[in-house]
Amino acid sequence: MRLEKIKTPGLSHLSYFLSAGGEAAIIDPRRDIDVYLELARNDGAVIKHVFETHRNEDLLSGAPVLRTETGAQVWHGPNPEKPIQYAAETREGDTFEIGGALLKVLETPGHTDDSLSYALYDKSFDEAPVGVFTGDALFIGDVGRTDFYPERRREVAGLLYDSLAKLTALGDQCLVYPAHGAGSICGSGMADREFSSIGHEKLNNPRLQIEDREAFIDAKVAENHYIPPYFRRMEEGNMEGTGAAPSDPQPSSPAMLLDPGDAICLDVRGIFDFAGGHRTGSLCIPHGMLAAFAGWLLPSDKPVLLVARNADQAVDAATTLQRIGFDNVSGFVSGTMPLAVKNGPLEMLDFVDTETVASRVDTPPAGWTLLDVRTIDEYESGHIMNSRHAYVGKLPDAADDLDPGQPVTVMCGTGARATIAASQLMRSGFSRVDVYIGSMKAWTAAGKPTCS
């Protein structure tokens, strides 16, 4: 028996390849499926089943692509919002044999109504499960968010409490295989570790320490989560089914930087590259942050021209975009030098340091705003006096009362999200924007005072 974990960078998505006796199953596959096909070829195994733990919100499922490619049967839980067009329904108590492995289905609603977990047994040993694929019900160090049904918040939080009781009853020996790890927006307190057991989670997971059902519900209802606008498109795609991703982007003529037409120039090189020189009107999202912020800020109805350091970075960025449904990448250019030599629309972004910001806080320039674009939880845990909060994903609407002609300094935790936010403000006509590089970490390291 072999169990392989496949991690999707950026999204912190975890999928699994299970093979035994020449048969294989995939749990929660991503859209680009080559990794699963290669694992099956190397094992000499036939992919017979694809299991989904729930309707994903943050990425497109590869289950319909695997079904087309391999003929495998896809299984999904009951009570979806709409019928899952490419899957058959499975319910509590159903069992599936994959060689010497056995999967037993558990209904574990709460995160979503259709949530399932799959307990993994080795038929050669006793009845206790070896592990359990928990989807987004139970994470390592956290549990699933329950805010997708705002009119039923207390009900679904209670359902999750009951589901967690079902999972913890599998036994302390049972290993935990969630669908996401640390960094995912599907939770907020996940441990930066990708292995655990039911026993360890019972001892250390803060949400599992809450024994009273009503207290657990109160805690879940009080959580603050953001719902990016692209989540709805992912939900629709994962009910209707999505085809294979398009081929890798091709190099575009440097002239495209001078006149990209309707295309959005998406600069994925990095914050220092962007600050040093970028095309006017481009959106900066470093390639390692695309999964977190492209769904917030990138229009879904326009072609995308990538500005990357090289072809490898462009392909990596396009793959991430395709995993969250942005297929219309028209091509890429390497760097912005063509703008410089052609006297094209090239501009820079200023970075300012801690002493400059401290000076402005003490004696604010006329009309100046210090804009903190972290999450509300981060802001409330400690912020600079008289700073204003507006989450980066909700810009520019969250700051629609600011005067685009007045000075704005943008800050976050280190300066990365602030640079993304600054690019969005500049695209919206803000002409006097700079970024506090180092941001909150630099401020606290200098011993400067904060408010909460």
CSV table of C-alpha atoms in Angstrom, one decimal:
chain,number,residue,atom,x,y,z
A,1,MET,CA,0.0,0.0,0.0
A,2,ARG,CA,1.3,3.4,-0.9
A,3,LEU,CA,0.0,6.9,0.1
A,4,GLU,CA,1.5,9.9,-1.5
A,5,LYS,CA,0.6,13.5,-0.6
A,6,ILE,CA,0.7,16.2,-3.3
A,7,LYS,CA,1.0,19.8,-2.2
A,8,THR,CA,-0.1,22.6,-4.4
A,9,PRO,CA,2.1,25.7,-3.7
A,10,GLY,CA,0.3,29.0,-3.0
A,11,LEU,CA,-3.1,27.4,-2.4
A,12,SER,CA,-1.7,25.1,0.3
A,13,HIS,CA,-4.0,22.5,-1.2
A,14,LEU,CA,-3.3,18.9,-0.3
A,15,SER,CA,-4.4,15.9,-2.5
A,16,TYR,CA,-3.6,12.3,-2.1
A,17,PHE,CA,-2.6,9.3,-4.3
A,18,LEU,CA,-3.5,5.9,-2.8
A,19,SER,CA,-2.5,2.7,-4.5
A,20,ALA,CA,-2.5,-1.0,-3.5
A,21,GLY,CA,-2.6,-4.2,-5.4
A,22,GLY,CA,-2.5,-2.6,-8.9
A,23,GLU,CA,-5.4,-0.2,-8.2
A,24,ALA,CA,-5.4,3.5,-7.3
A,25,ALA,CA,-7.6,6.2,-6.0
A,26,ILE,CA,-7.1,10.0,-5.9
A,27,ILE,CA,-8.5,12.1,-3.1
A,28,ASP,CA,-9.3,15.8,-3.9
A,29,PRO,CA,-7.3,16.2,-7.1
A,30,ARG,CA,-6.3,19.6,-8.5
A,31,ARG,CA,-7.0,20.6,-12.1
A,32,ASP,CA,-3.6,19.8,-13.5
A,33,ILE,CA,-3.5,16.1,-13.2
A,34,ASP,CA,-0.2,15.0,-14.7
A,35,VAL,CA,1.3,14.3,-11.3
A,36,TYR,CA,-1.4,11.7,-10.5
A,37,LEU,CA,-1.0,10.0,-13.9
A,38,GLU,CA,2.7,9.8,-13.4
A,39,LEU,CA,2.4,8.2,-10.0
A,40,ALA,CA,-0.1,5.7,-11.4
A,41,ARG,CA,2.3,4.8,-14.2
A,42,ASN,CA,5.2,4.4,-11.9
A,43,ASP,CA,3.2,2.1,-9.6
A,44,GLY,CA,1.7,0.2,-12.5
A,45,ALA,CA,-1.7,1.0,-11.1
A,46,VAL,CA,-5.1,1.7,-12.7
A,47,ILE,CA,-6.9,4.7,-11.3
A,48,LYS,CA,-10.3,3.3,-10.5
A,49,HIS,CA,-11.8,6.0,-8.1
A,50,VAL,CA,-11.6,9.7,-7.5
A,51,PHE,CA,-13.0,10.9,-4.1
A,52,GLU,CA,-14.0,14.4,-3.4
A,53,THR,CA,-14.4,15.5,0.3
A,54,HIS,CA,-16.5,18.5,-0.5
A,55,ARG,CA,-17.2,21.2,-3.1
A,56,ASN,CA,-14.0,23.2,-3.1
A,57,GLU,CA,-14.2,27.0,-3.0
A,58,ASP,CA,-10.6,28.0,-3.5
A,59,LEU,CA,-9.6,26.0,-6.6
A,60,LEU,CA,-11.0,24.0,-9.5
A,61,SER,CA,-11.3,20.3,-9.0
A,62,GLY,CA,-9.4,18.0,-11.3
A,63,ALA,CA,-11.9,15.2,-10.8
A,64,PRO,CA,-13.8,15.7,-14.1
A,65,VAL,CA,-10.5,15.9,-15.9
A,66,LEU,CA,-9.3,12.6,-14.4
A,67,ARG,CA,-12.7,11.0,-15.2
A,68,THR,CA,-12.3,12.0,-18.9
A,69,GLU,CA,-8.6,10.9,-19.0
A,70,THR,CA,-8.8,7.6,-17.1
A,71,GLY,CA,-12.5,6.6,-17.0
A,72,ALA,CA,-12.3,6.5,-13.2
A,73,GLN,CA,-15.6,6.9,-11.2
A,74,VAL,CA,-15.9,10.2,-9.3
A,75,TRP,CA,-17.6,10.1,-5.9
A,76,HIS,CA,-19.1,13.1,-4.1
A,77,GLY,CA,-21.2,13.5,-1.0
A,78,PRO,CA,-25.0,14.2,-0.6
A,79,ASN,CA,-26.7,17.5,-0.2
A,80,PRO,CA,-24.7,19.6,-2.7
A,81,GLU,CA,-26.1,23.1,-3.5
A,82,LYS,CA,-26.6,21.8,-7.1
A,83,PRO,CA,-26.1,18.3,-8.6
A,84,ILE,CA,-22.4,17.5,-9.2
A,85,GLN,CA,-22.6,16.8,-12.9
A,86,TYR,CA,-19.5,14.6,-13.2
A,87,ALA,CA,-19.9,12.5,-10.0
A,88,ALA,CA,-22.0,9.8,-8.4
A,89,GLU,CA,-23.2,10.2,-4.9
A,90,THR,CA,-21.8,8.3,-1.9
A,91,ARG,CA,-23.1,8.3,1.6
A,92,GLU,CA,-22.2,7.4,5.2
A,93,GLY,CA,-21.4,3.7,5.5
A,94,ASP,CA,-20.4,3.1,1.9
A,95,THR,CA,-17.1,1.2,1.5
A,96,PHE,CA,-14.6,1.0,-1.3
A,97,GLU,CA,-11.8,-1.5,-1.8
A,98,ILE,CA,-8.5,-0.4,-3.5
A,99,GLY,CA,-6.4,-3.5,-3.4
A,100,GLY,CA,-5.6,-4.2,0.2
A,101,ALA,CA,-6.9,-0.8,1.3
A,102,LEU,CA,-10.5,-0.1,2.4
A,103,LEU,CA,-12.1,3.4,2.5
A,104,LYS,CA,-15.2,3.9,4.6
A,105,VAL,CA,-17.4,7.0,4.0
A,106,LEU,CA,-18.3,9.4,6.9
A,107,GLU,CA,-20.7,12.3,6.4
A,108,THR,CA,-19.0,15.3,8.1
A,109,PRO,CA,-21.0,18.4,7.2
A,110,GLY,CA,-20.4,21.8,8.7
A,111,HIS,CA,-17.8,23.4,6.5
A,112,THR,CA,-20.1,22.6,3.6
A,113,ASP,CA,-23.3,20.6,3.5
A,114,ASP,CA,-21.8,18.0,1.2
A,115,SER,CA,-18.7,17.4,3.2
A,116,LEU,CA,-17.4,13.8,3.5
A,117,SER,CA,-14.4,12.2,5.2
A,118,TYR,CA,-12.9,8.9,4.2
A,119,ALA,CA,-11.5,6.6,6.9
A,120,LEU,CA,-8.6,4.4,5.6
A,121,TYR,CA,-8.2,0.8,6.8
A,122,ASP,CA,-5.6,-1.8,6.0
A,123,LYS,CA,-7.4,-5.0,5.5
A,124,SER,CA,-4.4,-7.0,6.7
A,125,PHE,CA,-4.7,-5.8,10.2
A,126,ASP,CA,-7.4,-5.0,12.9
A,127,GLU,CA,-10.5,-2.9,12.5
A,128,ALA,CA,-9.0,0.4,13.7
A,129,PRO,CA,-8.5,2.9,10.9
A,130,VAL,CA,-4.9,3.8,9.8
A,131,GLY,CA,-5.9,7.3,8.8
A,132,VAL,CA,-8.7,9.6,7.7
A,133,PHE,CA,-9.0,12.0,4.8
A,134,THR,CA,-10.8,14.9,6.5
A,135,GLY,CA,-11.2,17.4,3.7
A,136,ASP,CA,-11.9,20.8,5.2
A,137,ALA,CA,-13.6,19.5,8.3
A,138,LEU,CA,-10.5,19.0,10.5
A,139,PHE,CA,-7.1,20.5,9.8
A,140,ILE,CA,-3.9,20.2,11.6
A,141,GLY,CA,-4.2,22.8,14.4
A,142,ASP,CA,-7.6,24.1,13.3
A,143,VAL,CA,-11.0,23.2,12.0
A,144,GLY,CA,-13.0,24.2,8.9
A,145,ARG,CA,-14.6,27.6,8.5
A,146,THR,CA,-18.4,27.7,8.8
A,147,ASP,CA,-19.3,31.1,7.2
A,148,PHE,CA,-20.4,29.9,3.8
A,149,TYR,CA,-24.1,29.8,4.9
A,150,PRO,CA,-24.5,33.2,6.6
A,151,GLU,CA,-28.2,32.7,7.3
A,152,ARG,CA,-27.4,29.4,9.0
A,153,ARG,CA,-24.2,30.2,10.9
A,154,ARG,CA,-25.2,28.6,14.2
A,155,GLU,CA,-26.7,25.6,12.6
A,156,VAL,CA,-23.7,24.7,10.4
A,157,ALA,CA,-21.2,25.4,13.3
A,158,GLY,CA,-23.2,22.9,15.3
A,159,LEU,CA,-23.0,20.4,12.5
A,160,LEU,CA,-19.3,20.8,12.4
A,161,TYR,CA,-19.1,20.2,16.1
A,162,ASP,CA,-20.9,16.9,15.6
A,163,SER,CA,-18.7,16.0,12.7
A,164,LEU,CA,-15.6,16.5,14.7
A,165,ALA,CA,-16.9,14.3,17.4
A,166,LYS,CA,-17.4,11.6,14.8
A,167,LEU,CA,-13.8,12.0,13.6
A,168,THR,CA,-12.2,12.0,17.0
A,169,ALA,CA,-14.0,8.8,17.8
A,170,LEU,CA,-11.9,7.0,15.1
A,171,GLY,CA,-9.1,6.6,17.7
A,172,ASP,CA,-5.9,8.3,18.7
A,173,GLN,CA,-3.9,6.1,16.4
A,174,CYS,CA,-5.7,7.5,13.3
A,175,LEU,CA,-3.5,9.8,11.1
A,176,VAL,CA,-5.1,13.0,9.8
A,177,TYR,CA,-5.0,13.8,6.1
A,178,PRO,CA,-6.6,17.2,5.5
A,179,ALA,CA,-7.3,18.9,2.2
A,180,HIS,CA,-5.4,22.1,3.1
A,181,GLY,CA,-2.4,23.1,5.1
A,182,ALA,CA,-0.9,26.2,6.7
A,183,GLY,CA,-1.4,29.3,4.5
A,184,SER,CA,-4.7,28.3,3.1
A,185,ILE,CA,-7.6,30.8,3.3
A,186,CYS,CA,-9.9,27.9,4.2
A,187,GLY,CA,-8.8,28.2,7.9
A,188,SER,CA,-6.9,30.7,10.0
A,189,GLY,CA,-5.0,28.8,12.7
A,190,MET,CA,-3.5,25.8,10.9
A,191,ALA,CA,-0.1,24.5,12.2
A,192,ASP,CA,2.8,24.8,9.9
A,193,ARG,CA,3.1,21.0,9.8
A,194,GLU,CA,1.6,18.4,7.5
A,195,PHE,CA,1.4,15.4,9.7
A,196,SER,CA,-0.6,14.7,12.8
A,197,SER,CA,-3.0,12.2,14.4
A,198,ILE,CA,-6.4,12.3,16.0
A,199,GLY,CA,-4.7,11.8,19.4
A,200,HIS,CA,-2.3,14.8,18.8
A,201,GLU,CA,-5.2,17.0,17.6
A,202,LYS,CA,-7.3,16.1,20.6
A,203,LEU,CA,-4.4,17.3,22.8
A,204,ASN,CA,-3.3,20.4,20.9
A,205,ASN,CA,-6.0,21.6,18.5
A,206,PRO,CA,-7.5,24.7,20.1
A,207,ARG,CA,-11.0,24.1,18.7
A,208,LEU,CA,-11.0,20.5,19.9
A,209,GLN,CA,-10.4,21.8,23.4
A,210,ILE,CA,-13.9,23.4,23.5
A,211,GLU,CA,-16.0,20.6,24.9
A,212,ASP,CA,-19.3,22.4,25.2
A,213,ARG,CA,-21.3,22.5,21.9
A,214,GLU,CA,-22.8,26.0,22.4
A,215,ALA,CA,-19.4,27.4,23.3
A,216,PHE,CA,-17.9,25.9,20.2
A,217,ILE,CA,-20.7,27.4,18.1
A,218,ASP,CA,-20.2,30.8,19.7
A,219,ALA,CA,-16.4,30.6,18.9
A,220,LYS,CA,-17.1,29.7,15.3
A,221,VAL,CA,-19.7,32.4,14.8
A,222,ALA,CA,-17.3,35.0,16.2
A,223,GLU,CA,-14.5,34.2,13.6
A,224,ASN,CA,-13.6,36.7,10.9
A,225,HIS,CA,-13.0,35.3,7.5
A,226,TYR,CA,-12.9,36.9,4.1
A,227,ILE,CA,-14.7,35.5,1.1
A,228,PRO,CA,-13.0,36.4,-2.2
A,229,PRO,CA,-15.3,37.1,-5.2
A,230,TYR,CA,-13.7,34.2,-7.2
A,231,PHE,CA,-15.0,31.7,-4.6
A,232,ARG,CA,-18.4,31.7,-6.3
A,233,ARG,CA,-16.9,30.9,-9.7
A,234,MET,CA,-15.0,28.0,-8.2
A,235,GLU,CA,-18.2,26.7,-6.6
A,236,GLU,CA,-20.0,26.8,-9.9
A,237,GLY,CA,-17.1,25.2,-11.8
A,238,ASN,CA,-16.9,22.5,-9.2
A,239,MET,CA,-20.6,21.6,-9.6
A,240,GLU,CA,-20.7,21.8,-13.4
A,241,GLY,CA,-17.2,20.4,-14.0
A,242,THR,CA,-14.3,22.1,-15.7
A,243,GLY,CA,-12.1,20.8,-18.5
A,244,ALA,CA,-8.3,20.5,-18.7
A,245,ALA,CA,-6.3,23.7,-18.4
A,246,PRO,CA,-5.0,25.4,-21.5
A,247,SER,CA,-1.4,25.0,-22.7
A,248,ASP,CA,1.5,27.0,-21.3
A,249,PRO,CA,1.7,30.7,-22.2
A,250,GLN,CA,3.9,31.7,-25.1
A,251,PRO,CA,6.3,34.7,-25.3
A,252,SER,CA,4.6,37.9,-26.5
A,253,SER,CA,6.2,40.6,-28.6
A,254,PRO,CA,7.8,43.3,-26.4
A,255,ALA,CA,5.5,45.7,-28.3
A,256,MET,CA,2.6,44.3,-26.3
A,257,LEU,CA,4.0,46.2,-23.2
A,258,LEU,CA,3.6,49.5,-25.2
A,259,ASP,CA,0.1,48.7,-26.2
A,260,PRO,CA,-1.5,45.7,-24.4
A,261,GLY,CA,-5.0,46.6,-25.7
A,262,ASP,CA,-7.7,45.2,-23.4
A,263,ALA,CA,-5.2,42.9,-21.5
A,264,ILE,CA,-4.4,43.4,-17.9
A,265,CYS,CA,-0.7,43.7,-17.3
A,266,LEU,CA,0.0,41.4,-14.4
A,267,ASP,CA,3.5,41.9,-12.9
A,268,VAL,CA,4.5,38.7,-11.1
A,269,ARG,CA,8.2,39.3,-10.8
A,270,GLY,CA,8.3,40.5,-7.1
A,271,ILE,CA,7.8,43.7,-5.1
A,272,PHE,CA,11.4,45.0,-5.6
A,273,ASP,CA,11.3,44.4,-9.3
A,274,PHE,CA,7.9,46.2,-9.5
A,275,ALA,CA,9.1,49.1,-7.5
A,276,GLY,CA,12.2,49.5,-9.6
A,277,GLY,CA,10.3,49.9,-12.8
A,278,HIS,CA,6.9,48.7,-14.0
A,279,ARG,CA,4.4,49.4,-16.8
A,280,THR,CA,2.1,52.2,-15.8
A,281,GLY,CA,-1.3,50.7,-14.9
A,282,SER,CA,0.0,47.2,-14.2
A,283,LEU,CA,-1.1,45.1,-11.3
A,284,CYS,CA,1.6,43.7,-9.0
A,285,ILE,CA,1.0,40.3,-7.5
A,286,PRO,CA,4.2,38.3,-7.0
A,287,HIS,CA,3.9,34.8,-8.4
A,288,GLY,CA,4.1,33.2,-4.9
A,289,MET,CA,1.1,35.3,-3.8
A,290,LEU,CA,-1.1,34.8,-6.9
A,291,ALA,CA,-3.3,32.1,-5.3
A,292,ALA,CA,-4.1,34.4,-2.4
A,293,PHE,CA,-4.8,37.6,-4.2
A,294,ALA,CA,-5.5,37.2,-7.9
A,295,GLY,CA,-9.0,36.0,-7.1
A,296,TRP,CA,-9.6,39.3,-5.3
A,297,LEU,CA,-8.1,41.8,-7.7
A,298,LEU,CA,-7.7,40.3,-11.2
A,299,PRO,CA,-10.7,40.9,-13.5
A,300,SER,CA,-12.1,37.6,-14.8
A,301,ASP,CA,-13.4,39.0,-18.0
A,302,LYS,CA,-10.2,40.3,-19.6
A,303,PRO,CA,-7.1,38.7,-21.1
A,304,VAL,CA,-3.9,38.7,-19.0
A,305,LEU,CA,-0.4,39.7,-20.2
A,306,LEU,CA,2.1,38.4,-17.7
A,307,VAL,CA,5.2,40.4,-16.9
A,308,ALA,CA,7.7,37.9,-15.5
A,309,ARG,CA,11.4,37.5,-14.9
A,310,ASN,CA,11.7,34.6,-17.3
A,311,ALA,CA,9.7,31.8,-19.0
A,312,ASP,CA,9.8,29.5,-16.0
A,313,GLN,CA,8.2,32.1,-13.7
A,314,ALA,CA,5.6,32.9,-16.3
A,315,VAL,CA,4.6,29.2,-16.7
A,316,ASP,CA,4.4,28.8,-12.9
A,317,ALA,CA,2.2,31.9,-12.6
A,318,ALA,CA,-0.1,30.8,-15.4
A,319,THR,CA,-0.5,27.3,-13.8
A,320,THR,CA,-1.5,28.9,-10.5
A,321,LEU,CA,-4.0,31.2,-12.3
A,322,GLN,CA,-5.5,28.2,-14.2
A,323,ARG,CA,-6.0,26.3,-10.9
A,324,ILE,CA,-8.3,29.2,-9.8
A,325,GLY,CA,-10.1,29.6,-13.2
A,326,PHE,CA,-8.1,32.3,-14.9
A,327,ASP,CA,-7.5,30.7,-18.3
A,328,ASN,CA,-7.2,33.7,-20.5
A,329,VAL,CA,-3.4,34.3,-20.3
A,330,SER,CA,-2.5,35.8,-23.7
A,331,GLY,CA,1.2,35.5,-23.2
A,332,PHE,CA,4.2,36.9,-21.3
A,333,VAL,CA,7.1,39.3,-21.6
A,334,SER,CA,10.3,39.1,-19.6
A,335,GLY,CA,10.9,42.3,-17.7
A,336,THR,CA,10.2,45.9,-18.6
A,337,MET,CA,13.4,47.0,-20.4
A,338,PRO,CA,11.5,47.4,-23.7
A,339,LEU,CA,9.6,50.2,-22.0
A,340,ALA,CA,12.8,52.0,-21.0
A,341,VAL,CA,14.4,51.9,-24.4
A,342,LYS,CA,11.2,52.9,-26.2
A,343,ASN,CA,10.4,55.7,-23.7
A,344,GLY,CA,7.2,53.9,-22.9
A,345,PRO,CA,4.9,54.2,-20.0
A,346,LEU,CA,7.3,53.2,-17.2
A,347,GLU,CA,7.0,54.3,-13.6
A,348,MET,CA,8.5,53.5,-10.2
A,349,LEU,CA,7.1,53.0,-6.7
A,350,ASP,CA,8.8,54.6,-3.7
A,351,PHE,CA,9.6,52.6,-0.5
A,352,VAL,CA,9.9,54.5,2.8
A,353,ASP,CA,11.5,53.3,6.1
A,354,THR,CA,10.4,53.3,9.7
A,355,GLU,CA,11.9,56.6,10.7
A,356,THR,CA,10.1,58.3,7.8
A,357,VAL,CA,6.8,56.8,8.8
A,358,ALA,CA,7.4,57.7,12.5
A,359,SER,CA,8.1,61.3,11.5
A,360,ARG,CA,4.9,61.4,9.5
A,361,VAL,CA,2.9,59.9,12.4
A,362,ASP,CA,4.3,62.6,14.7
A,363,THR,CA,3.8,65.4,12.3
A,364,PRO,CA,1.3,64.3,9.6
A,365,PRO,CA,1.7,65.9,6.2
A,366,ALA,CA,-1.3,67.7,4.9
A,367,GLY,CA,-3.9,65.2,3.7
A,368,TRP,CA,-1.7,62.2,4.5
A,369,THR,CA,-3.1,58.7,5.2
A,370,LEU,CA,-1.3,55.7,6.6
A,371,LEU,CA,-3.3,52.8,5.1
A,372,ASP,CA,-3.0,49.4,6.8
A,373,VAL,CA,-4.1,46.7,4.4
A,374,ARG,CA,-3.7,43.6,6.7
A,375,THR,CA,-6.7,41.5,7.8
A,376,ILE,CA,-9.0,43.0,10.4
A,377,ASP,CA,-7.7,40.5,13.0
A,378,GLU,CA,-4.1,41.5,12.4
A,379,TYR,CA,-5.1,45.2,12.6
A,380,GLU,CA,-7.0,44.8,15.8
A,381,SER,CA,-4.2,42.9,17.5
A,382,GLY,CA,-1.9,45.9,17.1
A,383,HIS,CA,-1.6,48.9,14.7
A,384,ILE,CA,0.1,52.2,14.4
A,385,MET,CA,-1.7,55.2,15.9
A,386,ASN,CA,-4.1,57.0,13.5
A,387,SER,CA,-3.6,54.4,10.8
A,388,ARG,CA,-6.6,53.5,8.7
A,389,HIS,CA,-7.6,49.9,8.0
A,390,ALA,CA,-8.8,48.7,4.5
A,391,TYR,CA,-8.1,45.0,3.6
A,392,VAL,CA,-6.0,44.7,0.5
A,393,GLY,CA,-8.5,42.4,-1.2
A,394,LYS,CA,-11.3,45.0,-1.0
A,395,LEU,CA,-9.4,47.9,-2.5
A,396,PRO,CA,-10.1,50.4,-3.9
A,397,ASP,CA,-13.7,50.2,-2.7
A,398,ALA,CA,-12.7,50.0,0.9
A,399,ALA,CA,-11.0,53.3,0.6
A,400,ASP,CA,-13.4,55.0,-1.8
A,401,ASP,CA,-13.6,58.1,0.4
A,402,LEU,CA,-9.9,58.9,0.1
A,403,ASP,CA,-8.8,61.6,-2.3
A,404,PRO,CA,-6.6,60.1,-5.1
A,405,GLY,CA,-4.6,63.3,-5.2
A,406,GLN,CA,-3.6,63.2,-1.5
A,407,PRO,CA,-0.5,61.3,-0.2
A,408,VAL,CA,-1.0,57.7,0.9
A,409,THR,CA,1.5,55.4,2.6
A,410,VAL,CA,0.5,51.8,2.4
A,411,MET,CA,1.6,49.2,5.0
A,412,CYS,CA,1.0,45.6,6.0
A,413,GLY,CA,3.0,43.0,7.9
A,414,THR,CA,6.3,43.2,5.9
A,415,GLY,CA,5.5,45.3,2.8
A,416,ALA,CA,4.5,42.6,0.3
A,417,ARG,CA,0.8,43.0,0.6
A,418,ALA,CA,1.2,46.7,0.8
A,419,THR,CA,3.0,46.7,-2.6
A,420,ILE,CA,0.1,44.8,-4.1
A,421,ALA,CA,-2.3,47.3,-2.6
A,422,ALA,CA,-0.3,50.2,-3.8
A,423,SER,CA,-0.4,48.9,-7.4
A,424,GLN,CA,-4.2,48.6,-7.2
A,425,LEU,CA,-4.5,52.2,-5.9
A,426,MET,CA,-2.2,53.5,-8.6
A,427,ARG,CA,-4.3,51.7,-11.2
A,428,SER,CA,-7.3,53.5,-9.7
A,429,GLY,CA,-5.8,56.9,-10.1
A,430,PHE,CA,-3.9,57.5,-6.9
A,431,SER,CA,-0.9,59.6,-7.8
A,432,ARG,CA,1.0,60.0,-4.5
A,433,VAL,CA,1.5,56.5,-3.2
A,434,ASP,CA,4.4,55.0,-1.4
A,435,VAL,CA,5.0,51.8,0.6
A,436,TYR,CA,6.3,51.3,4.1
A,437,ILE,CA,8.8,48.6,3.5
A,438,GLY,CA,9.2,46.3,6.5
A,439,SER,CA,5.9,47.6,7.8
A,440,MET,CA,4.6,46.2,11.1
A,441,LYS,CA,7.5,43.9,11.7
A,442,ALA,CA,10.0,46.7,11.2
A,443,TRP,CA,7.8,49.0,13.4
A,444,THR,CA,7.7,46.6,16.3
A,445,ALA,CA,11.4,45.7,15.9
A,446,ALA,CA,12.2,49.3,16.3
A,447,GLY,CA,10.3,49.4,19.6
A,448,LYS,CA,7.7,51.8,18.3
A,449,PRO,CA,4.3,52.1,20.1
A,450,THR,CA,1.2,50.4,18.8
A,451,CYS,CA,-2.5,50.6,19.5
A,452,SER,CA,-5.1,47.7,19.8
